[in-house]
């Protein structure tokens, strides 16, 4: 350990090896068989269950929990994967506290919902540990479909299409498939190379090829894809990051939070990652929280998260906010960045305090900072895209775009709430519509 | 605090909670621990005749079924009577009774169906200073294959005969323990009564197989690949036991026959229910085997609080309190009309009442798009299923309709005067009488 949390500047190795591995272990250690049985016993098997309604992929939660309770977690996993082929990742990253678990009637009854997310992980981990893939591919249809983007939307779409016997070519800009599952999730939510393992497991369905290093405008064009395939699905996410707009963003120490997270996810040696002593994160969503918490876990002494509005407007759930607070992240709300100070490298950052209408109150705050992560949103990137709506590809409820034969889903598409589970639902539903269209059922 | 002292057939104990004849009362060590924990009495585990004792299996003796969170609901056993020498048990009984004179010590007996066998053992028990004997005519497994236990309890003539032998050969009070593995509990009870029994105790365990191992295809508990039926007890059998106790209690000829209530007593409330239906005291086994002897403390405090709240000063005020309200179905008031009512403030919106009613009953619950559940009075027959499946206590209640109001289901006015099946126009017997 060459440095400590007190060392000034952006330096690697602030912690000892044991602390790194402890800090980046599983956020929720998996339930063992006994814990799963006890947790499953609490489910009331509700009629037309509110948790199912709250799940973007409509997993039959009471059924899979009953299957766990009766000692058949593999059957439970099949129930989950039928609706959500990325049920393993969603069990890890879903903000269940604002989805299924918020709707759980035991939340109403006792303020303690059934541990749906952790039970889902128990079931999916059990089946995936066997190495078997629970679905079989239908006879080949002779149809080919291009899927651009190997993130949650693209993978869910590709899997469902492959199940129906179509041939799917998946393209992705990054060196590895998985999208934000691979590059964008906090490390402690997806440990042990789970994202990559999940992709390998998913591909066992067959009929899917993946080519990396390709994106629209970088080796791919939409007209060309359309010409070569029977249908195209765009699940390209939001590849550009929004700038702070303060004019000093070339300064050393200022960078997008998504780049920091991606680098962290791909490293094989956490001790080699440099982190500031005084880190500032700007943003109120999940990415901001993930960056702030992980900065702290890498040994930053002070991590301060700024959000321009009140806490109740933060996109990050209360659970996520509390997670950050419990790791020692200071959250300051109603403050907008005004200027970054420094001579080539950031030294301080200055904020205006603002009211609810974002009008500066006149009070300001200047804070020591050697590293600033911006997490104030991402934007769509690509060439020859279908018609947009609010900066995203305009789609109807089945994922159809303005261009015939082109569907879209996930973060790049209009609607939805930019969650992994929403992307999976949109990819799956688009695949159903593509299949119906290609096979002549609808038209 | 209410006085829980009970006098059961002349046997006094500081409270009505006795441990039943079973593994918890097989040894001095256990019984002393029980008395230290506060139990009012014990029925010592069944003694057999002198000579080489019986032997037990050396594999599992118990099987179980569980509810949510693996809460034990029912236990079955294939254990036999005591497998310790008679003289050891007698010596220990004497020692315990000497040290705990205020507690009830009753000795359970099971010897062959011959008068000499009973004549031989009764003086030995008397000599220990024990307060009474309980005749084990109930065990449904093992010993019954040898002509004892429930093999006797299933033949009323044998019950009467053996009871008479016992009464003729000892001054000790005699309690006859009945098997539930019969068609009509009143017959063996009447036989014991006719034989001179001071009391009956019931129920003994119920013939049962708790489960089947789906890998080895053997009943549980499994001994080297085979299983035999055992005796079932625990909370699951309480309703069966309550009914059998009640059947005896409401038979006029046996109205004065004391009953020791047994079968799934787990809490003070269970005990109070047995007593209200006619039991003078209760015997407990499975609850102690599940949680240890300490549970008696909750039974004591709970029954005391309840009796205080009801203004009862003695357990005798509770005993038989519900017996007058036991009725035949044909005498139930058909003019009593109730409707389910759902308390929306307590409702957690699980929808189980809706599923139960819609799928399996009378389609009498409506569900709105925002999951508000309400009763359709025009369909509700007040079956109570919604109450039973609701996870929240008192969220759904049955409300009686006031006489003079109109039942929207039938369009008829609710009558104040009771009327039962015996006078109902649809009853063929009523029509025949016209």
PDB file of N, CA and C in Angstrom, chain A residues 34 37-38 41 43-50 53 105-106 108-110, chain B residues 67-70 347-352 354-355 359 367 371 373 391-392:
ATOM      1  N   UNK A  34     -31.708 -22.412   3.123  1.00  0.00           N
ATOM      2  CA  UNK A  34     -32.574 -22.154   4.288  1.00  0.00           C
ATOM      3  C   UNK A  34     -33.136 -20.744   4.249  1.00  0.00           C
ATOM      4  N   UNK A  37     -35.886 -20.530   1.725  1.00  0.00           N
ATOM      5  CA  UNK A  37     -37.139 -21.153   2.160  1.00  0.00           C
ATOM      6  C   UNK A  37     -37.880 -20.237   3.136  1.00  0.00           C
ATOM      7  N   UNK A  38     -37.145 -19.665   4.084  1.00  0.00           N
ATOM      8  CA  UNK A  38     -37.771 -18.780   5.074  1.00  0.00           C
ATOM      9  C   UNK A  38     -38.365 -17.559   4.376  1.00  0.00           C
ATOM     10  N   UNK A  41     -41.480 -18.431   2.320  1.00  0.00           N
ATOM     11  CA  UNK A  41     -42.661 -18.727   3.140  1.00  0.00           C
ATOM     12  C   UNK A  41     -43.492 -17.482   3.433  1.00  0.00           C
ATOM     13  N   UNK A  43     -44.428 -15.238   1.297  1.00  0.00           N
ATOM     14  CA  UNK A  43     -45.269 -14.811   0.169  1.00  0.00           C
ATOM     15  C   UNK A  43     -46.701 -15.296   0.375  1.00  0.00           C
ATOM     16  N   UNK A  44     -47.657 -14.393   0.151  1.00  0.00           N
ATOM     17  CA  UNK A  44     -49.074 -14.737   0.337  1.00  0.00           C
ATOM     18  C   UNK A  44     -49.720 -15.306  -0.925  1.00  0.00           C
ATOM     19  N   UNK A  45     -48.997 -15.403  -2.020  1.00  0.00           N
ATOM     20  CA  UNK A  45     -49.555 -15.935  -3.267  1.00  0.00           C
ATOM     21  C   UNK A  45     -50.795 -15.115  -3.636  1.00  0.00           C
ATOM     22  N   UNK A  46     -50.602 -13.818  -3.722  1.00  0.00           N
ATOM     23  CA  UNK A  46     -51.713 -12.897  -3.972  1.00  0.00           C
ATOM     24  C   UNK A  46     -52.401 -13.185  -5.306  1.00  0.00           C
ATOM     25  N   UNK A  47     -53.673 -12.834  -5.342  1.00  0.00           N
ATOM     26  CA  UNK A  47     -54.418 -12.918  -6.599  1.00  0.00           C
ATOM     27  C   UNK A  47     -54.055 -11.719  -7.469  1.00  0.00           C
ATOM     28  N   UNK A  48     -53.771 -11.958  -8.755  1.00  0.00           N
ATOM     29  CA  UNK A  48     -53.451 -10.866  -9.673  1.00  0.00           C
ATOM     30  C   UNK A  48     -52.433  -9.944  -8.989  1.00  0.00           C
ATOM     31  N   UNK A  49     -51.322 -10.536  -8.599  1.00  0.00           N
ATOM     32  CA  UNK A  49     -50.439  -9.932  -7.600  1.00  0.00           C
ATOM     33  C   UNK A  49     -49.891  -8.566  -8.009  1.00  0.00           C
ATOM     34  N   UNK A  50     -49.910  -7.627  -7.082  1.00  0.00           N
ATOM     35  CA  UNK A  50     -49.384  -6.283  -7.355  1.00  0.00           C
ATOM     36  C   UNK A  50     -47.906  -6.293  -7.765  1.00  0.00           C
ATOM     37  N   UNK A  53     -47.674  -6.846 -11.488  1.00  0.00           N
ATOM     38  CA  UNK A  53     -48.041  -5.622 -12.192  1.00  0.00           C
ATOM     39  C   UNK A  53     -46.891  -4.617 -12.160  1.00  0.00           C
ATOM     40  N   UNK A 105     -47.629  -6.755  -0.852  1.00  0.00           N
ATOM     41  CA  UNK A 105     -48.633  -6.472   0.180  1.00  0.00           C
ATOM     42  C   UNK A 105     -48.043  -6.573   1.585  1.00  0.00           C
ATOM     43  N   UNK A 106     -46.941  -7.268   1.723  1.00  0.00           N
ATOM     44  CA  UNK A 106     -46.327  -7.345   3.054  1.00  0.00           C
ATOM     45  C   UNK A 106     -45.571  -6.054   3.372  1.00  0.00           C
ATOM     46  N   UNK A 108     -47.083  -3.273   2.694  1.00  0.00           N
ATOM     47  CA  UNK A 108     -48.245  -2.598   3.275  1.00  0.00           C
ATOM     48  C   UNK A 108     -48.512  -3.101   4.688  1.00  0.00           C
ATOM     49  N   UNK A 109     -48.420  -4.417   4.850  1.00  0.00           N
ATOM     50  CA  UNK A 109     -48.805  -5.023   6.119  1.00  0.00           C
ATOM     51  C   UNK A 109     -47.785  -4.774   7.222  1.00  0.00           C
ATOM     52  N   UNK A 110     -46.519  -4.961   6.904  1.00  0.00           N
ATOM     53  CA  UNK A 110     -45.506  -4.900   7.965  1.00  0.00           C
ATOM     54  C   UNK A 110     -44.344  -3.970   7.659  1.00  0.00           C
TER      55      UNK A 110
ATOM     56  N   UNK B  67     -45.847 -26.125   8.822  1.00  0.00           N
ATOM     57  CA  UNK B  67     -46.496 -25.003   8.159  1.00  0.00           C
ATOM     58  C   UNK B  67     -45.441 -24.013   7.715  1.00  0.00           C
ATOM     59  N   UNK B  68     -45.889 -22.788   7.435  1.00  0.00           N
ATOM     60  CA  UNK B  68     -44.965 -21.765   6.980  1.00  0.00           C
ATOM     61  C   UNK B  68     -43.846 -21.587   7.998  1.00  0.00           C
ATOM     62  N   UNK B  69     -42.658 -21.275   7.477  1.00  0.00           N
ATOM     63  CA  UNK B  69     -41.488 -21.065   8.325  1.00  0.00           C
ATOM     64  C   UNK B  69     -41.158 -22.325   9.134  1.00  0.00           C
ATOM     65  N   UNK B  70     -41.524 -23.476   8.591  1.00  0.00           N
ATOM     66  CA  UNK B  70     -41.224 -24.775   9.193  1.00  0.00           C
ATOM     67  C   UNK B  70     -41.742 -24.874  10.631  1.00  0.00           C
ATOM     68  N   UNK B 347     -57.198  -3.809   5.123  1.00  0.00           N
ATOM     69  CA  UNK B 347     -56.918  -4.638   3.943  1.00  0.00           C
ATOM     70  C   UNK B 347     -55.546  -4.308   3.361  1.00  0.00           C
ATOM     71  N   UNK B 348     -54.749  -5.367   3.086  1.00  0.00           N
ATOM     72  CA  UNK B 348     -53.433  -5.154   2.468  1.00  0.00           C
ATOM     73  C   UNK B 348     -53.474  -5.474   0.976  1.00  0.00           C
ATOM     74  N   UNK B 349     -54.664  -5.761   0.478  1.00  0.00           N
ATOM     75  CA  UNK B 349     -54.899  -5.914  -0.962  1.00  0.00           C
ATOM     76  C   UNK B 349     -54.216  -7.137  -1.574  1.00  0.00           C
ATOM     77  N   UNK B 350     -54.141  -8.224  -0.840  1.00  0.00           N
ATOM     78  CA  UNK B 350     -53.537  -9.447  -1.389  1.00  0.00           C
ATOM     79  C   UNK B 350     -54.482 -10.141  -2.362  1.00  0.00           C
ATOM     80  N   UNK B 351     -55.796  -9.925  -2.172  1.00  0.00           N
ATOM     81  CA  UNK B 351     -56.755 -10.510  -3.105  1.00  0.00           C
ATOM     82  C   UNK B 351     -57.052 -11.978  -2.888  1.00  0.00           C
ATOM     83  N   UNK B 352     -56.593 -12.538  -1.791  1.00  0.00           N
ATOM     84  CA  UNK B 352     -56.876 -13.965  -1.576  1.00  0.00           C
ATOM     85  C   UNK B 352     -58.366 -14.215  -1.366  1.00  0.00           C
ATOM     86  N   UNK B 354     -60.728 -12.636  -2.782  1.00  0.00           N
ATOM     87  CA  UNK B 354     -61.343 -12.581  -4.108  1.00  0.00           C
ATOM     88  C   UNK B 354     -61.132 -13.897  -4.853  1.00  0.00           C
ATOM     89  N   UNK B 355     -59.879 -14.368  -4.854  1.00  0.00           N
ATOM     90  CA  UNK B 355     -59.576 -15.624  -5.563  1.00  0.00           C
ATOM     91  C   UNK B 355     -60.395 -16.776  -4.981  1.00  0.00           C
ATOM     92  N   UNK B 359     -63.161 -18.179  -7.438  1.00  0.00           N
ATOM     93  CA  UNK B 359     -62.843 -19.485  -8.020  1.00  0.00           C
ATOM     94  C   UNK B 359     -63.628 -20.627  -7.358  1.00  0.00           C
ATOM     95  N   UNK B 367     -63.734  -6.829  -7.126  1.00  0.00           N
ATOM     96  CA  UNK B 367     -62.368  -6.283  -7.096  1.00  0.00           C
ATOM     97  C   UNK B 367     -62.312  -5.141  -8.104  1.00  0.00           C
ATOM     98  N   UNK B 371     -57.697  -2.362  -6.897  1.00  0.00           N
ATOM     99  CA  UNK B 371     -57.602  -3.382  -5.860  1.00  0.00           C
ATOM    100  C   UNK B 371     -58.335  -3.013  -4.573  1.00  0.00           C
ATOM    101  N   UNK B 373     -61.390  -4.227  -2.487  1.00  0.00           N
ATOM    102  CA  UNK B 373     -62.217  -5.426  -2.442  1.00  0.00           C
ATOM    103  C   UNK B 373     -63.466  -5.144  -1.614  1.00  0.00           C
ATOM    104  N   UNK B 391     -55.043 -12.994   5.335  1.00  0.00           N
ATOM    105  CA  UNK B 391     -53.877 -13.036   6.221  1.00  0.00           C
ATOM    106  C   UNK B 391     -53.954 -12.055   7.394  1.00  0.00           C
ATOM    107  N   UNK B 392     -54.876 -11.114   7.330  1.00  0.00           N
ATOM    108  CA  UNK B 392     -54.933 -10.084   8.378  1.00  0.00           C
ATOM    109  C   UNK B 392     -56.125 -10.364   9.302  1.00  0.00           C
TER     110      UNK B 392
END
